[in-house]
Short mmCIF file of C-alpha atoms in Angstrom, two decimals:
data_model
loop_
_atom_site.label_atom_id
_atom_site.label_comp_id
_atom_site.label_asym_id
_atom_site.label_seq_id
_atom_site.Cartn_x
_atom_site.Cartn_y
_atom_site.Cartn_z
CA MET A 163 -11.52 4.50 -10.09
CA ASN A 164 -7.99 5.73 -9.73
CA ILE A 165 -5.98 3.09 -7.84
CA LEU A 166 -2.45 3.31 -6.44
CA ILE A 167 -0.64 0.19 -5.25
CA LEU A 168 2.49 0.57 -3.17
CA ASN A 169 4.21 -2.80 -3.48
CA GLY A 170 6.72 -3.12 -0.67
CA SER A 171 8.22 -6.45 -1.72
CA PRO A 172 11.82 -6.70 -2.88
CA ARG A 173 10.93 -9.93 -4.74
CA GLN A 174 9.54 -9.17 -8.16
CA ASN A 175 8.10 -12.67 -8.57
CA GLY A 176 7.20 -13.55 -4.98
CA THR A 177 3.91 -14.11 -3.18
CA THR A 178 3.21 -10.41 -2.63
CA ALA A 179 3.73 -9.74 -6.35
CA ALA A 180 1.32 -12.58 -7.19
CA MET A 181 -1.31 -11.00 -4.93
CA VAL A 182 -0.82 -7.62 -6.62
CA ASP A 183 -0.99 -9.27 -10.05
CA ALA A 184 -4.30 -10.97 -9.26
CA PHE A 185 -5.82 -7.70 -8.06
CA THR A 186 -4.50 -5.70 -11.03
CA GLU A 187 -5.89 -8.29 -13.44
CA GLY A 188 -9.39 -7.67 -12.12
CA ALA A 189 -8.90 -3.89 -11.91
CA ARG A 190 -7.67 -3.68 -15.51
CA GLU A 191 -10.61 -5.79 -16.67
CA ALA A 192 -12.91 -3.21 -15.05
CA LEU A 193 -10.92 -0.43 -16.81
CA HIS A 194 -9.77 1.25 -13.61
CA LYS A 195 -6.78 3.60 -13.82
CA LEU A 196 -3.99 1.77 -12.08
CA ASP A 197 -0.49 2.70 -10.92
CA VAL A 198 1.75 0.11 -9.28
CA VAL A 199 4.86 1.47 -7.60
CA PRO A 200 7.51 -1.15 -6.75
CA ILE A 201 8.83 0.69 -3.70
CA CYS A 202 11.84 -1.61 -3.28
CA GLN A 203 13.11 -0.71 -6.74
CA ARG A 204 13.00 2.99 -5.83
CA LYS A 205 15.23 5.15 -3.66
CA THR A 206 13.11 6.36 -0.78
CA ALA A 207 14.60 7.67 2.43
CA GLY A 208 12.83 7.78 5.77
CA CYS A 209 11.10 10.87 7.11
CA LEU A 210 13.51 13.40 8.67
CA ALA A 211 10.84 14.88 10.99
CA CYS A 212 12.06 18.31 9.91
CA GLU A 213 8.48 19.65 9.41
CA PHE A 214 9.49 21.42 6.19
CA CYS A 215 6.41 19.88 4.53
CA HIS A 216 4.08 21.53 7.04
CA THR A 217 5.84 24.89 7.23
CA LYS A 218 7.82 26.28 4.31
CA GLY A 219 7.16 23.34 1.98
CA ARG A 220 3.35 23.47 2.04
CA GLY A 221 2.88 19.77 1.43
CA HIS A 222 6.19 19.18 -0.32
CA CYS A 223 8.95 17.13 1.25
CA VAL A 224 12.43 18.64 1.50
CA GLN A 225 13.96 15.34 0.33
CA LYS A 226 14.26 14.96 -3.43
CA ASP A 227 14.20 11.22 -3.96
CA ASP A 228 11.82 8.84 -5.72
CA MET A 229 8.92 9.74 -3.44
CA GLN A 230 8.57 12.82 -5.65
CA GLU A 231 7.14 10.43 -8.29
CA VAL A 232 4.72 8.92 -5.75
CA TYR A 233 3.24 12.12 -4.31
CA PRO A 234 1.26 13.12 -7.44
CA LEU A 235 -0.06 9.55 -7.71
CA LEU A 236 -1.16 9.71 -4.06
CA GLU A 237 -2.92 13.02 -4.64
CA GLU A 238 -4.87 11.54 -7.59
CA ALA A 239 -5.64 8.15 -6.03
CA GLU A 240 -9.10 7.30 -4.77
CA VAL A 241 -7.96 3.86 -3.61
CA LEU A 242 -4.65 2.97 -1.97
CA VAL A 243 -3.45 -0.61 -1.73
CA LEU A 244 -0.52 -1.39 0.54
CA ALA A 245 1.16 -4.68 -0.32
CA SER A 246 4.04 -6.14 1.64
CA PRO A 247 5.73 -9.25 2.88
CA ILE A 248 5.95 -9.31 6.65
CA TYR A 249 9.37 -8.87 8.21
CA TYR A 250 9.52 -9.03 11.99
CA HIS A 251 5.76 -8.51 12.39
CA ASN A 252 5.51 -5.45 10.13
CA PHE A 253 5.85 -4.03 6.63
CA SER A 254 9.12 -4.21 4.72
CA GLY A 255 11.48 -1.39 5.70
CA GLN A 256 11.23 0.16 2.25
CA LEU A 257 7.43 0.34 2.42
CA GLN A 258 7.61 1.69 5.96
CA CYS A 259 9.79 4.57 4.73
CA ALA A 260 7.25 5.38 2.00
CA ILE A 261 4.36 5.20 4.47
CA ASN A 262 6.13 7.59 6.84
CA ARG A 263 6.74 10.01 3.98
CA ILE A 264 3.00 10.22 3.21
CA TYR A 265 3.04 12.53 6.24
CA ALA A 266 4.16 15.34 3.91
CA LEU A 267 0.73 15.30 2.23
CA ASP A 268 -1.11 14.91 5.54
CA ASN A 269 -4.35 13.74 3.94
CA PRO A 270 -4.28 13.01 0.18
CA LYS A 271 -7.25 14.92 -1.22
CA ASN A 272 -9.02 12.23 -3.30
CA LEU A 273 -8.22 9.18 -1.19
CA LYS A 274 -11.39 7.42 0.00
CA LYS A 275 -10.61 3.69 0.29
CA ALA A 276 -7.75 1.36 1.19
CA ALA A 277 -6.87 -2.32 1.13
CA LEU A 278 -4.01 -4.31 2.62
CA PHE A 279 -2.25 -7.32 1.04
CA LEU A 280 0.22 -9.19 3.26
CA SER A 281 2.32 -12.31 2.76
CA SER A 282 4.37 -14.22 5.29
CA GLY A 283 5.99 -17.54 5.98
CA ASP A 284 3.81 -17.87 9.09
CA ASN A 285 0.15 -17.09 9.72
CA HIS A 286 0.85 -15.39 13.08
CA MET A 287 3.00 -12.49 11.90
CA TYR A 288 0.50 -9.87 10.70
CA THR A 289 -0.47 -8.03 13.91
CA GLY A 290 1.90 -5.03 13.66
CA ALA A 291 1.12 -4.29 10.01
CA ILE A 292 -2.62 -4.66 10.54
CA TYR A 293 -2.52 -2.33 13.54
CA GLU A 294 -0.66 0.35 11.58
CA TYR A 295 -3.02 -0.01 8.62
CA GLN A 296 -6.09 0.33 10.81
CA GLN A 297 -4.76 3.25 12.84
CA SER A 298 -2.69 5.22 10.32
CA PHE A 299 -4.86 4.73 7.27
CA LEU A 300 -8.38 3.75 8.13
CA ASN A 301 -8.85 5.75 11.32
CA TYR A 302 -6.54 8.74 10.83
CA LEU A 303 -7.32 9.30 7.15
CA HIS A 304 -10.98 8.22 7.52
CA LEU A 305 -10.79 5.66 4.71
CA GLU A 306 -13.23 2.92 3.85
CA ASP A 307 -11.68 -0.50 4.43
CA LEU A 308 -11.74 -2.71 1.34
CA GLY A 309 -10.26 -5.57 3.32
CA ILE A 310 -7.14 -7.22 4.62
CA TYR A 311 -5.89 -10.11 2.49
CA THR A 312 -3.20 -12.40 3.84
CA LEU A 313 -1.36 -15.33 2.35
CA HIS A 314 1.17 -17.42 4.21
CA GLU A 315 3.59 -19.96 2.87
CA LYS A 316 1.73 -23.08 3.96
CA GLN A 317 -1.75 -21.93 2.94
CA ASN A 318 -3.60 -24.40 0.76
CA HIS A 319 -6.20 -22.08 -0.77
CA LYS A 320 -3.99 -19.71 -2.77
CA GLU A 321 -6.15 -19.86 -5.90
CA GLU A 322 -9.22 -19.04 -3.83
CA LEU A 323 -7.48 -15.93 -2.46
CA PHE A 324 -6.23 -14.90 -5.92
CA GLY A 325 -9.82 -15.22 -7.18
CA ALA A 326 -11.03 -12.98 -4.35
CA LEU A 327 -8.35 -10.40 -5.20
CA ARG A 328 -9.33 -10.47 -8.90
CA GLN A 329 -12.95 -9.99 -7.88
CA LEU A 330 -12.05 -7.08 -5.59
CA GLY A 331 -10.25 -5.33 -8.44
CA LYS A 332 -13.10 -6.01 -10.83
CA THR A 333 -15.92 -4.81 -8.56
CA LEU A 334 -14.45 -1.61 -7.08
CA LYS A 335 -16.87 1.32 -7.27
#
């Protein structure tokens, strides 16, 4: 499978990165093609709502920033993983900009499945991100849900979750 992970965490060694690492370990073991894009280390502006992508641009965004590297990966991906810490009940701002810019493609042609990895300091912060994932990705793009995986600061079963993420990566079909 061709897997794209959009990691929306600014912390390269934080909880979200550990979740991504566990998943990628299993996916690499299963010899899946894997691209991990650290969105916070890229320059990605928000959508301008100019509609260039749906008129003159024919699926290409008028903005020439680092999303130009992500678009071909999105077009090839069969599985999309969104990974983010939760800030004020939703994705990081950087990941939100990238999500909004997926609009230029409308519906990536090979995308069939999605998963969501979220981390937070509190277990009651996920509602906004989960809603957007379910509505914008699963429902609108008609994707199969591979699951929502959450890890909060005080959780005792981190290794159990990391094992589940490794297994998910290993058993994708």
